[in-house]
JSON list of C-alpha atoms in Angstrom, two decimals:
[
{"chain": "A", "resi": 1, "resn": "UNK", "atom": "CA", "xyz": [94.19, 68.67, 186.00]},
{"chain": "A", "resi": 2, "resn": "UNK", "atom": "CA", "xyz": [96.64, 70.87, 184.20]},
{"chain": "A", "resi": 3, "resn": "UNK", "atom": "CA", "xyz": [100.21, 72.59, 184.95]},
{"chain": "A", "resi": 4, "resn": "UNK", "atom": "CA", "xyz": [101.93, 75.41, 183.74]},
{"chain": "A", "resi": 5, "resn": "UNK", "atom": "CA", "xyz": [105.05, 77.44, 185.17]},
{"chain": "A", "resi": 6, "resn": "UNK", "atom": "CA", "xyz": [104.11, 80.43, 186.67]},
{"chain": "A", "resi": 7, "resn": "UNK", "atom": "CA", "xyz": [106.91, 82.78, 186.71]},
{"chain": "A", "resi": 8, "resn": "UNK", "atom": "CA", "xyz": [108.04, 84.46, 190.69]},
{"chain": "A", "resi": 9, "resn": "UNK", "atom": "CA", "xyz": [110.77, 86.60, 191.48]},
{"chain": "A", "resi": 10, "resn": "UNK", "atom": "CA", "xyz": [112.79, 85.20, 188.25]},
{"chain": "A", "resi": 11, "resn": "UNK", "atom": "CA", "xyz": [112.36, 81.42, 189.76]},
{"chain": "A", "resi": 12, "resn": "UNK", "atom": "CA", "xyz": [109.68, 79.19, 188.16]},
{"chain": "A", "resi": 13, "resn": "UNK", "atom": "CA", "xyz": [106.93, 77.18, 189.92]},
{"chain": "A", "resi": 14, "resn": "UNK", "atom": "CA", "xyz": [105.11, 74.52, 188.61]},
{"chain": "A", "resi": 15, "resn": "UNK", "atom": "CA", "xyz": [101.58, 75.43, 189.15]},
{"chain": "A", "resi": 16, "resn": "UNK", "atom": "CA", "xyz": [98.31, 73.08, 189.35]},
{"chain": "A", "resi": 17, "resn": "UNK", "atom": "CA", "xyz": [95.31, 73.54, 187.45]},
{"chain": "A", "resi": 18, "resn": "UNK", "atom": "CA", "xyz": [92.39, 71.67, 188.09]},
{"chain": "A", "resi": 19, "resn": "UNK", "atom": "CA", "xyz": [88.70, 73.43, 190.51]},
{"chain": "A", "resi": 20, "resn": "UNK", "atom": "CA", "xyz": [88.75, 72.72, 194.12]},
{"chain": "A", "resi": 21, "resn": "UNK", "atom": "CA", "xyz": [86.06, 72.78, 196.71]},
{"chain": "A", "resi": 22, "resn": "UNK", "atom": "CA", "xyz": [85.47, 76.38, 197.69]},
{"chain": "A", "resi": 23, "resn": "UNK", "atom": "CA", "xyz": [84.78, 75.22, 201.36]},
{"chain": "A", "resi": 24, "resn": "UNK", "atom": "CA", "xyz": [87.77, 73.71, 201.60]},
{"chain": "A", "resi": 25, "resn": "UNK", "atom": "CA", "xyz": [89.42, 76.85, 201.04]},
{"chain": "A", "resi": 26, "resn": "UNK", "atom": "CA", "xyz": [90.69, 80.77, 203.63]},
{"chain": "A", "resi": 27, "resn": "UNK", "atom": "CA", "xyz": [91.08, 83.85, 202.93]},
{"chain": "A", "resi": 28, "resn": "UNK", "atom": "CA", "xyz": [94.24, 84.81, 203.23]},
{"chain": "A", "resi": 29, "resn": "UNK", "atom": "CA", "xyz": [94.39, 87.33, 206.41]},
{"chain": "A", "resi": 30, "resn": "UNK", "atom": "CA", "xyz": [97.27, 89.60, 204.98]},
{"chain": "A", "resi": 31, "resn": "UNK", "atom": "CA", "xyz": [94.45, 91.10, 202.78]},
{"chain": "A", "resi": 32, "resn": "UNK", "atom": "CA", "xyz": [94.82, 94.36, 202.61]},
{"chain": "A", "resi": 33, "resn": "UNK", "atom": "CA", "xyz": [91.06, 94.39, 202.01]},
{"chain": "A", "resi": 34, "resn": "UNK", "atom": "CA", "xyz": [89.87, 93.66, 205.73]},
{"chain": "A", "resi": 35, "resn": "UNK", "atom": "CA", "xyz": [93.46, 93.75, 207.52]},
{"chain": "A", "resi": 36, "resn": "UNK", "atom": "CA", "xyz": [92.38, 97.72, 207.52]},
{"chain": "A", "resi": 37, "resn": "UNK", "atom": "CA", "xyz": [89.67, 96.92, 208.85]},
{"chain": "A", "resi": 38, "resn": "UNK", "atom": "CA", "xyz": [89.76, 93.29, 211.02]},
{"chain": "A", "resi": 39, "resn": "UNK", "atom": "CA", "xyz": [93.33, 92.96, 212.39]},
{"chain": "A", "resi": 40, "resn": "UNK", "atom": "CA", "xyz": [95.05, 96.86, 212.48]},
{"chain": "A", "resi": 41, "resn": "UNK", "atom": "CA", "xyz": [93.12, 97.22, 216.78]},
{"chain": "A", "resi": 42, "resn": "UNK", "atom": "CA", "xyz": [94.07, 93.40, 217.36]},
{"chain": "A", "resi": 43, "resn": "UNK", "atom": "CA", "xyz": [94.41, 89.78, 216.58]},
{"chain": "A", "resi": 44, "resn": "UNK", "atom": "CA", "xyz": [94.12, 87.74, 213.25]},
{"chain": "A", "resi": 45, "resn": "UNK", "atom": "CA", "xyz": [90.81, 88.44, 211.96]},
{"chain": "A", "resi": 46, "resn": "UNK", "atom": "CA", "xyz": [88.82, 84.32, 211.50]},
{"chain": "A", "resi": 47, "resn": "UNK", "atom": "CA", "xyz": [88.18, 83.03, 208.59]},
{"chain": "A", "resi": 48, "resn": "UNK", "atom": "CA", "xyz": [84.04, 83.36, 209.40]},
{"chain": "A", "resi": 49, "resn": "UNK", "atom": "CA", "xyz": [84.65, 87.31, 210.46]},
{"chain": "A", "resi": 50, "resn": "UNK", "atom": "CA", "xyz": [86.83, 87.80, 206.96]},
{"chain": "A", "resi": 51, "resn": "UNK", "atom": "CA", "xyz": [84.22, 85.79, 204.97]},
{"chain": "A", "resi": 52, "resn": "UNK", "atom": "CA", "xyz": [80.82, 88.10, 206.39]},
{"chain": "A", "resi": 53, "resn": "UNK", "atom": "CA", "xyz": [83.02, 91.85, 205.86]},
{"chain": "A", "resi": 54, "resn": "UNK", "atom": "CA", "xyz": [83.77, 90.42, 202.84]},
{"chain": "A", "resi": 55, "resn": "UNK", "atom": "CA", "xyz": [80.59, 89.64, 201.46]},
{"chain": "A", "resi": 56, "resn": "UNK", "atom": "CA", "xyz": [79.43, 92.74, 202.59]},
{"chain": "A", "resi": 57, "resn": "UNK", "atom": "CA", "xyz": [81.42, 94.59, 199.74]},
{"chain": "A", "resi": 58, "resn": "UNK", "atom": "CA", "xyz": [80.08, 96.08, 196.75]},
{"chain": "A", "resi": 59, "resn": "UNK", "atom": "CA", "xyz": [82.58, 95.30, 194.73]},
{"chain": "A", "resi": 60, "resn": "UNK", "atom": "CA", "xyz": [82.38, 91.50, 196.28]},
{"chain": "A", "resi": 61, "resn": "UNK", "atom": "CA", "xyz": [78.52, 92.09, 195.76]},
{"chain": "A", "resi": 62, "resn": "UNK", "atom": "CA", "xyz": [78.78, 93.60, 192.35]},
{"chain": "A", "resi": 63, "resn": "UNK", "atom": "CA", "xyz": [81.33, 90.32, 191.69]},
{"chain": "A", "resi": 64, "resn": "UNK", "atom": "CA", "xyz": [78.10, 87.75, 192.03]},
{"chain": "A", "resi": 65, "resn": "UNK", "atom": "CA", "xyz": [76.84, 88.82, 190.07]},
{"chain": "A", "resi": 66, "resn": "UNK", "atom": "CA", "xyz": [79.19, 89.02, 186.60]},
{"chain": "A", "resi": 67, "resn": "UNK", "atom": "CA", "xyz": [80.51, 85.19, 188.43]},
{"chain": "A", "resi": 68, "resn": "UNK", "atom": "CA", "xyz": [76.40, 84.48, 187.68]},
{"chain": "A", "resi": 69, "resn": "UNK", "atom": "CA", "xyz": [76.01, 85.72, 184.41]},
{"chain": "A", "resi": 70, "resn": "UNK", "atom": "CA", "xyz": [79.30, 84.07, 182.99]},
{"chain": "A", "resi": 71, "resn": "UNK", "atom": "CA", "xyz": [78.49, 81.52, 184.72]},
{"chain": "A", "resi": 72, "resn": "UNK", "atom": "CA", "xyz": [81.88, 80.71, 186.47]},
{"chain": "A", "resi": 73, "resn": "UNK", "atom": "CA", "xyz": [85.54, 82.27, 187.08]},
{"chain": "A", "resi": 74, "resn": "UNK", "atom": "CA", "xyz": [87.60, 84.10, 183.87]},
{"chain": "A", "resi": 75, "resn": "UNK", "atom": "CA", "xyz": [90.30, 83.81, 185.98]},
{"chain": "A", "resi": 76, "resn": "UNK", "atom": "CA", "xyz": [91.30, 81.02, 188.15]},
{"chain": "A", "resi": 77, "resn": "UNK", "atom": "CA", "xyz": [92.17, 81.96, 192.22]},
{"chain": "A", "resi": 78, "resn": "UNK", "atom": "CA", "xyz": [95.24, 82.01, 193.25]},
{"chain": "A", "resi": 79, "resn": "UNK", "atom": "CA", "xyz": [95.70, 78.90, 195.97]},
{"chain": "A", "resi": 80, "resn": "UNK", "atom": "CA", "xyz": [98.70, 78.30, 198.09]},
{"chain": "A", "resi": 81, "resn": "UNK", "atom": "CA", "xyz": [99.07, 73.85, 198.50]},
{"chain": "A", "resi": 82, "resn": "UNK", "atom": "CA", "xyz": [98.77, 72.38, 202.30]},
{"chain": "A", "resi": 83, "resn": "UNK", "atom": "CA", "xyz": [96.71, 74.95, 203.45]},
{"chain": "A", "resi": 84, "resn": "UNK", "atom": "CA", "xyz": [94.88, 75.61, 200.08]},
{"chain": "A", "resi": 85, "resn": "UNK", "atom": "CA", "xyz": [94.59, 79.66, 201.54]},
{"chain": "A", "resi": 86, "resn": "UNK", "atom": "CA", "xyz": [93.54, 82.06, 198.50]},
{"chain": "A", "resi": 87, "resn": "UNK", "atom": "CA", "xyz": [96.65, 84.07, 198.19]},
{"chain": "A", "resi": 88, "resn": "UNK", "atom": "CA", "xyz": [94.43, 85.73, 194.75]},
{"chain": "A", "resi": 89, "resn": "UNK", "atom": "CA", "xyz": [91.45, 86.40, 195.05]},
{"chain": "A", "resi": 90, "resn": "UNK", "atom": "CA", "xyz": [89.68, 86.69, 197.85]},
{"chain": "A", "resi": 91, "resn": "UNK", "atom": "CA", "xyz": [87.16, 89.29, 196.73]},
{"chain": "A", "resi": 92, "resn": "UNK", "atom": "CA", "xyz": [85.68, 86.34, 194.16]},
{"chain": "A", "resi": 93, "resn": "UNK", "atom": "CA", "xyz": [86.20, 83.66, 196.77]},
{"chain": "A", "resi": 94, "resn": "UNK", "atom": "CA", "xyz": [83.77, 85.55, 198.43]},
{"chain": "A", "resi": 95, "resn": "UNK", "atom": "CA", "xyz": [81.62, 86.48, 195.67]},
{"chain": "A", "resi": 96, "resn": "UNK", "atom": "CA", "xyz": [81.71, 82.40, 195.03]},
{"chain": "A", "resi": 97, "resn": "UNK", "atom": "CA", "xyz": [80.16, 82.48, 199.17]},
{"chain": "A", "resi": 98, "resn": "UNK", "atom": "CA", "xyz": [77.04, 84.31, 198.11]},
{"chain": "A", "resi": 99, "resn": "UNK", "atom": "CA", "xyz": [76.10, 82.45, 195.69]},
{"chain": "A", "resi": 100, "resn": "UNK", "atom": "CA", "xyz": [76.71, 78.54, 196.70]},
{"chain": "A", "resi": 101, "resn": "UNK", "atom": "CA", "xyz": [73.80, 79.68, 199.44]},
{"chain": "A", "resi": 102, "resn": "UNK", "atom": "CA", "xyz": [71.29, 79.94, 196.64]},
{"chain": "A", "resi": 103, "resn": "UNK", "atom": "CA", "xyz": [72.95, 76.66, 195.01]},
{"chain": "A", "resi": 104, "resn": "UNK", "atom": "CA", "xyz": [75.31, 74.42, 196.54]},
{"chain": "A", "resi": 105, "resn": "UNK", "atom": "CA", "xyz": [76.14, 71.63, 194.18]},
{"chain": "A", "resi": 106, "resn": "UNK", "atom": "CA", "xyz": [76.15, 74.57, 190.89]},
{"chain": "A", "resi": 107, "resn": "UNK", "atom": "CA", "xyz": [78.59, 76.77, 192.67]},
{"chain": "A", "resi": 108, "resn": "UNK", "atom": "CA", "xyz": [80.87, 74.25, 195.40]},
{"chain": "A", "resi": 109, "resn": "UNK", "atom": "CA", "xyz": [83.40, 74.20, 193.88]},
{"chain": "A", "resi": 110, "resn": "UNK", "atom": "CA", "xyz": [84.93, 76.85, 191.90]},
{"chain": "A", "resi": 111, "resn": "UNK", "atom": "CA", "xyz": [88.51, 77.25, 189.21]},
{"chain": "A", "resi": 112, "resn": "UNK", "atom": "CA", "xyz": [92.06, 78.19, 191.27]},
{"chain": "A", "resi": 113, "resn": "UNK", "atom": "CA", "xyz": [95.65, 78.02, 188.79]},
{"chain": "A", "resi": 114, "resn": "UNK", "atom": "CA", "xyz": [96.40, 76.14, 192.25]},
{"chain": "A", "resi": 115, "resn": "UNK", "atom": "CA", "xyz": [100.90, 76.28, 194.03]},
{"chain": "A", "resi": 116, "resn": "UNK", "atom": "CA", "xyz": [103.70, 75.01, 196.03]},
{"chain": "A", "resi": 117, "resn": "UNK", "atom": "CA", "xyz": [102.94, 74.14, 199.68]},
{"chain": "A", "resi": 118, "resn": "UNK", "atom": "CA", "xyz": [105.80, 75.34, 200.49]},
{"chain": "A", "resi": 119, "resn": "UNK", "atom": "CA", "xyz": [106.06, 78.82, 198.14]},
{"chain": "A", "resi": 120, "resn": "UNK", "atom": "CA", "xyz": [107.73, 81.80, 200.62]},
{"chain": "A", "resi": 121, "resn": "UNK", "atom": "CA", "xyz": [106.56, 84.73, 201.88]},
{"chain": "A", "resi": 122, "resn": "UNK", "atom": "CA", "xyz": [109.49, 86.72, 199.67]},
{"chain": "A", "resi": 123, "resn": "UNK", "atom": "CA", "xyz": [107.72, 85.07, 196.42]},
{"chain": "A", "resi": 124, "resn": "UNK", "atom": "CA", "xyz": [104.18, 85.51, 197.74]},
{"chain": "A", "resi": 125, "resn": "UNK", "atom": "CA", "xyz": [104.96, 89.06, 198.34]},
{"chain": "A", "resi": 126, "resn": "UNK", "atom": "CA", "xyz": [106.24, 89.61, 194.68]},
{"chain": "A", "resi": 127, "resn": "UNK", "atom": "CA", "xyz": [103.31, 87.92, 193.63]},
{"chain": "A", "resi": 128, "resn": "UNK", "atom": "CA", "xyz": [100.81, 89.80, 194.91]},
{"chain": "A", "resi": 129, "resn": "UNK", "atom": "CA", "xyz": [102.52, 93.77, 194.48]},
{"chain": "A", "resi": 130, "resn": "UNK", "atom": "CA", "xyz": [102.42, 92.69, 190.73]},
{"chain": "A", "resi": 131, "resn": "UNK", "atom": "CA", "xyz": [98.84, 92.58, 190.77]},
{"chain": "A", "resi": 132, "resn": "UNK", "atom": "CA", "xyz": [97.63, 94.66, 193.09]},
{"chain": "A", "resi": 133, "resn": "UNK", "atom": "CA", "xyz": [100.54, 98.07, 192.88]},
{"chain": "A", "resi": 134, "resn": "UNK", "atom": "CA", "xyz": [102.50, 97.69, 189.27]},
{"chain": "A", "resi": 135, "resn": "UNK", "atom": "CA", "xyz": [100.33, 95.91, 187.78]},
{"chain": "A", "resi": 136, "resn": "UNK", "atom": "CA", "xyz": [95.80, 96.38, 187.41]},
{"chain": "A", "resi": 137, "resn": "UNK", "atom": "CA", "xyz": [96.72, 98.44, 191.36]},
{"chain": "A", "resi": 138, "resn": "UNK", "atom": "CA", "xyz": [93.11, 97.30, 192.57]},
{"chain": "A", "resi": 139, "resn": "UNK", "atom": "CA", "xyz": [93.48, 97.61, 195.98]},
{"chain": "A", "resi": 140, "resn": "UNK", "atom": "CA", "xyz": [93.77, 101.43, 196.15]},
{"chain": "A", "resi": 141, "resn": "UNK", "atom": "CA", "xyz": [96.00, 103.23, 198.00]},
{"chain": "A", "resi": 142, "resn": "UNK", "atom": "CA", "xyz": [96.03, 103.35, 201.73]},
{"chain": "A", "resi": 143, "resn": "UNK", "atom": "CA", "xyz": [95.61, 99.03, 200.90]},
{"chain": "A", "resi": 144, "resn": "UNK", "atom": "CA", "xyz": [99.27, 98.97, 198.89]},
{"chain": "A", "resi": 145, "resn": "UNK", "atom": "CA", "xyz": [101.20, 100.77, 201.69]},
{"chain": "A", "resi": 146, "resn": "UNK", "atom": "CA", "xyz": [99.90, 99.23, 204.55]},
{"chain": "A", "resi": 147, "resn": "UNK", "atom": "CA", "xyz": [101.20, 95.96, 203.20]},
{"chain": "A", "resi": 148, "resn": "UNK", "atom": "CA", "xyz": [104.03, 97.16, 202.00]},
{"chain": "A", "resi": 149, "resn": "UNK", "atom": "CA", "xyz": [103.87, 98.22, 205.80]},
{"chain": "A", "resi": 150, "resn": "UNK", "atom": "CA", "xyz": [103.66, 95.22, 206.46]},
{"chain": "A", "resi": 151, "resn": "UNK", "atom": "CA", "xyz": [106.11, 93.18, 204.62]},
{"chain": "A", "resi": 152, "resn": "UNK", "atom": "CA", "xyz": [108.72, 96.29, 206.21]},
{"chain": "A", "resi": 153, "resn": "UNK", "atom": "CA", "xyz": [107.56, 96.00, 209.62]},
{"chain": "A", "resi": 154, "resn": "UNK", "atom": "CA", "xyz": [107.62, 91.43, 210.01]},
{"chain": "A", "resi": 155, "resn": "UNK", "atom": "CA", "xyz": [111.56, 91.37, 207.19]},
{"chain": "A", "resi": 156, "resn": "UNK", "atom": "CA", "xyz": [113.36, 94.32, 208.32]},
{"chain": "A", "resi": 157, "resn": "UNK", "atom": "CA", "xyz": [114.59, 93.94, 204.87]},
{"chain": "A", "resi": 158, "resn": "UNK", "atom": "CA", "xyz": [116.09, 97.15, 203.40]},
{"chain": "A", "resi": 159, "resn": "UNK", "atom": "CA", "xyz": [113.36, 99.13, 201.51]},
{"chain": "A", "resi": 160, "resn": "UNK", "atom": "CA", "xyz": [114.84, 99.50, 198.76]},
{"chain": "A", "resi": 161, "resn": "UNK", "atom": "CA", "xyz": [115.05, 95.38, 197.94]},
{"chain": "A", "resi": 162, "resn": "UNK", "atom": "CA", "xyz": [111.57, 95.43, 198.84]},
{"chain": "A", "resi": 163, "resn": "UNK", "atom": "CA", "xyz": [111.27, 98.39, 195.90]},
{"chain": "A", "resi": 164, "resn": "UNK", "atom": "CA", "xyz": [113.24, 96.53, 193.42]},
{"chain": "A", "resi": 165, "resn": "UNK", "atom": "CA", "xyz": [111.37, 93.30, 194.11]},
{"chain": "A", "resi": 166, "resn": "UNK", "atom": "CA", "xyz": [107.62, 95.08, 192.93]},
{"chain": "A", "resi": 167, "resn": "UNK", "atom": "CA", "xyz": [109.83, 96.56, 190.01]},
{"chain": "A", "resi": 168, "resn": "UNK", "atom": "CA", "xyz": [108.68, 100.60, 191.72]},
{"chain": "A", "resi": 169, "resn": "UNK", "atom": "CA", "xyz": [111.32, 103.52, 192.92]},
{"chain": "A", "resi": 170, "resn": "UNK", "atom": "CA", "xyz": [112.89, 103.52, 196.13]},
{"chain": "A", "resi": 171, "resn": "UNK", "atom": "CA", "xyz": [111.46, 107.02, 196.73]},
{"chain": "A", "resi": 172, "resn": "UNK", "atom": "CA", "xyz": [107.85, 105.75, 196.37]},
{"chain": "A", "resi": 173, "resn": "UNK", "atom": "CA", "xyz": [108.38, 102.81, 198.08]},
{"chain": "A", "resi": 174, "resn": "UNK", "atom": "CA", "xyz": [109.55, 104.84, 201.02]},
{"chain": "A", "resi": 175, "resn": "UNK", "atom": "CA", "xyz": [106.31, 107.75, 201.14]},
{"chain": "A", "resi": 176, "resn": "UNK", "atom": "CA", "xyz": [103.86, 105.05, 201.27]},
{"chain": "A", "resi": 177, "resn": "UNK", "atom": "CA", "xyz": [106.43, 103.11, 204.68]},
{"chain": "A", "resi": 178, "resn": "UNK", "atom": "CA", "xyz": [106.73, 106.90, 205.59]},
{"chain": "A", "resi": 179, "resn": "UNK", "atom": "CA", "xyz": [102.63, 107.89, 205.04]},
{"chain": "A", "resi": 180, "resn": "UNK", "atom": "CA", "xyz": [102.05, 104.65, 207.09]},
{"chain": "A", "resi": 181, "resn": "UNK", "atom": "CA", "xyz": [103.94, 105.46, 209.74]},
{"chain": "A", "resi": 182, "resn": "UNK", "atom": "CA", "xyz": [102.39, 109.46, 210.04]},
{"chain": "A", "resi": 183, "resn": "UNK", "atom": "CA", "xyz": [98.99, 108.11, 210.09]},
{"chain": "A", "resi": 184, "resn": "UNK", "atom": "CA", "xyz": [99.65, 104.85, 213.34]},
{"chain": "A", "resi": 185, "resn": "UNK", "atom": "CA", "xyz": [101.70, 107.49, 215.09]},
{"chain": "A", "resi": 186, "resn": "UNK", "atom": "CA", "xyz": [98.39, 110.01, 215.58]},
{"chain": "A", "resi": 187, "resn": "UNK", "atom": "CA", "xyz": [96.30, 106.92, 215.27]},
{"chain": "A", "resi": 188, "resn": "UNK", "atom": "CA", "xyz": [94.36, 107.60, 212.22]},
{"chain": "A", "resi": 189, "resn": "UNK", "atom": "CA", "xyz": [94.39, 104.57, 210.39]},
{"chain": "A", "resi": 190, "resn": "UNK", "atom": "CA", "xyz": [91.29, 105.79, 208.22]},
{"chain": "A", "resi": 191, "resn": "UNK", "atom": "CA", "xyz": [91.36, 104.96, 204.46]},
{"chain": "A", "resi": 192, "resn": "UNK", "atom": "CA", "xyz": [90.01, 107.89, 203.64]},
{"chain": "A", "resi": 193, "resn": "UNK", "atom": "CA", "xyz": [91.97, 110.28, 205.04]},
{"chain": "A", "resi": 194, "resn": "UNK", "atom": "CA", "xyz": [96.07, 108.33, 202.57]},
{"chain": "A", "resi": 195, "resn": "UNK", "atom": "CA", "xyz": [94.79, 111.83, 200.56]},
{"chain": "A", "resi": 196, "resn": "UNK", "atom": "CA", "xyz": [95.16, 114.08, 202.91]},
{"chain": "A", "resi": 197, "resn": "UNK", "atom": "CA", "xyz": [98.75, 112.47, 204.72]},
{"chain": "A", "resi": 198, "resn": "UNK", "atom": "CA", "xyz": [100.61, 111.50, 201.91]},
{"chain": "A", "resi": 199, "resn": "UNK", "atom": "CA", "xyz": [100.50, 114.97, 200.82]},
{"chain": "A", "resi": 200, "resn": "UNK", "atom": "CA", "xyz": [101.35, 117.06, 203.31]},
{"chain": "A", "resi": 201, "resn": "UNK", "atom": "CA", "xyz": [103.95, 114.73, 204.07]},
{"chain": "A", "resi": 202, "resn": "UNK", "atom": "CA", "xyz": [105.72, 115.18, 200.20]},
{"chain": "A", "resi": 203, "resn": "UNK", "atom": "CA", "xyz": [104.95, 119.20, 200.42]},
{"chain": "A", "resi": 204, "resn": "UNK", "atom": "CA", "xyz": [107.78, 120.34, 199.95]},
{"chain": "A", "resi": 205, "resn": "UNK", "atom": "CA", "xyz": [106.88, 123.94, 200.66]},
{"chain": "A", "resi": 206, "resn": "UNK", "atom": "CA", "xyz": [105.47, 121.56, 204.20]},
{"chain": "A", "resi": 207, "resn": "UNK", "atom": "CA", "xyz": [107.98, 120.55, 205.40]},
{"chain": "A", "resi": 208, "resn": "UNK", "atom": "CA", "xyz": [110.56, 122.63, 205.93]},
{"chain": "A", "resi": 209, "resn": "UNK", "atom": "CA", "xyz": [107.86, 124.70, 207.87]},
{"chain": "A", "resi": 210, "resn": "UNK", "atom": "CA", "xyz": [107.98, 121.42, 209.78]},
{"chain": "A", "resi": 211, "resn": "UNK", "atom": "CA", "xyz": [111.56, 121.63, 210.54]},
{"chain": "A", "resi": 212, "resn": "UNK", "atom": "CA", "xyz": [111.02, 124.88, 212.73]},
{"chain": "A", "resi": 213, "resn": "UNK", "atom": "CA", "xyz": [107.48, 124.58, 213.53]},
{"chain": "A", "resi": 214, "resn": "UNK", "atom": "CA", "xyz": [107.25, 120.46, 215.69]},
{"chain": "A", "resi": 215, "resn": "UNK", "atom": "CA", "xyz": [103.84, 121.27, 216.51]},
{"chain": "A", "resi": 216, "resn": "UNK", "atom": "CA", "xyz": [102.94, 121.62, 213.75]},
{"chain": "A", "resi": 217, "resn": "UNK", "atom": "CA", "xyz": [102.32, 118.18, 212.50]},
{"chain": "A", "resi": 218, "resn": "UNK", "atom": "CA", "xyz": [99.91, 116.92, 215.42]},
{"chain": "A", "resi": 219, "resn": "UNK", "atom": "CA", "xyz": [97.85, 120.19, 214.49]},
{"chain": "A", "resi": 220, "resn": "UNK", "atom": "CA", "xyz": [96.99, 119.26, 210.82]},
{"chain": "A", "resi": 221, "resn": "UNK", "atom": "CA", "xyz": [96.57, 115.58, 212.07]},
{"chain": "A", "resi": 222, "resn": "UNK", "atom": "CA", "xyz": [93.55, 116.49, 214.88]},
{"chain": "A", "resi": 223, "resn": "UNK", "atom": "CA", "xyz": [92.29, 118.49, 211.82]},
{"chain": "A", "resi": 224, "resn": "UNK", "atom": "CA", "xyz": [92.47, 115.74, 209.69]},
{"chain": "A", "resi": 225, "resn": "UNK", "atom": "CA", "xyz": [90.90, 113.19, 210.96]},
{"chain": "A", "resi": 226, "resn": "UNK", "atom": "CA", "xyz": [87.73, 115.45, 213.06]},
{"chain": "A", "resi": 227, "resn": "UNK", "atom": "CA", "xyz": [87.55, 116.41, 209.48]},
{"chain": "A", "resi": 228, "resn": "UNK", "atom": "CA", "xyz": [87.65, 120.44, 209.16]},
{"chain": "A", "resi": 229, "resn": "UNK", "atom": "CA", "xyz": [89.52, 120.19, 206.18]},
{"chain": "A", "resi": 230, "resn": "UNK", "atom": "CA", "xyz": [87.06, 119.95, 202.64]}
]
């Protein structure tokens, strides 16, 4: 087992690099890819529900083929010590679960970087934000905004503070949260509708019209939900 330092939010953490039994690892229940489908309408999803959902996703099936061809992971999973929750790499964990169904011995262990068990939520938020909001951006805009919105709701931290944590502008963070709030108020959390609401709310000309015609919000939301807008 080797170690290395990982800097998150100007603080260094000692990370253990090792192989762990993939069966002992847990999916991160706050993962936006499953949260929007399984968690926004009720309680926390079970590990079995998350695994089933993730294993049916096309990009996970593609990852399975890629990992199989490579003979293992190139990028290790990032795991929180103690409860072995996979903070970064849930899709890769799901791909390993698929591979394990065909060969439990070959795919029984997976390469991991293990963070301290007591790492705080703020550091986890900063870490995932670096990966998925300002880094490679493999979460779609709806998933990014949903994660930022939940962080704001859970901590009540000022938006400018969260924007600074992520290294994005306050305006961008504020827009992301406002669009999600608007979608929640209109009972529409269909990620395919994100771009409609984003364009509607950021348009300066429409904003002036909305100030004198308050009913337009419900009219537009109804049209978006019914998909009568091409």
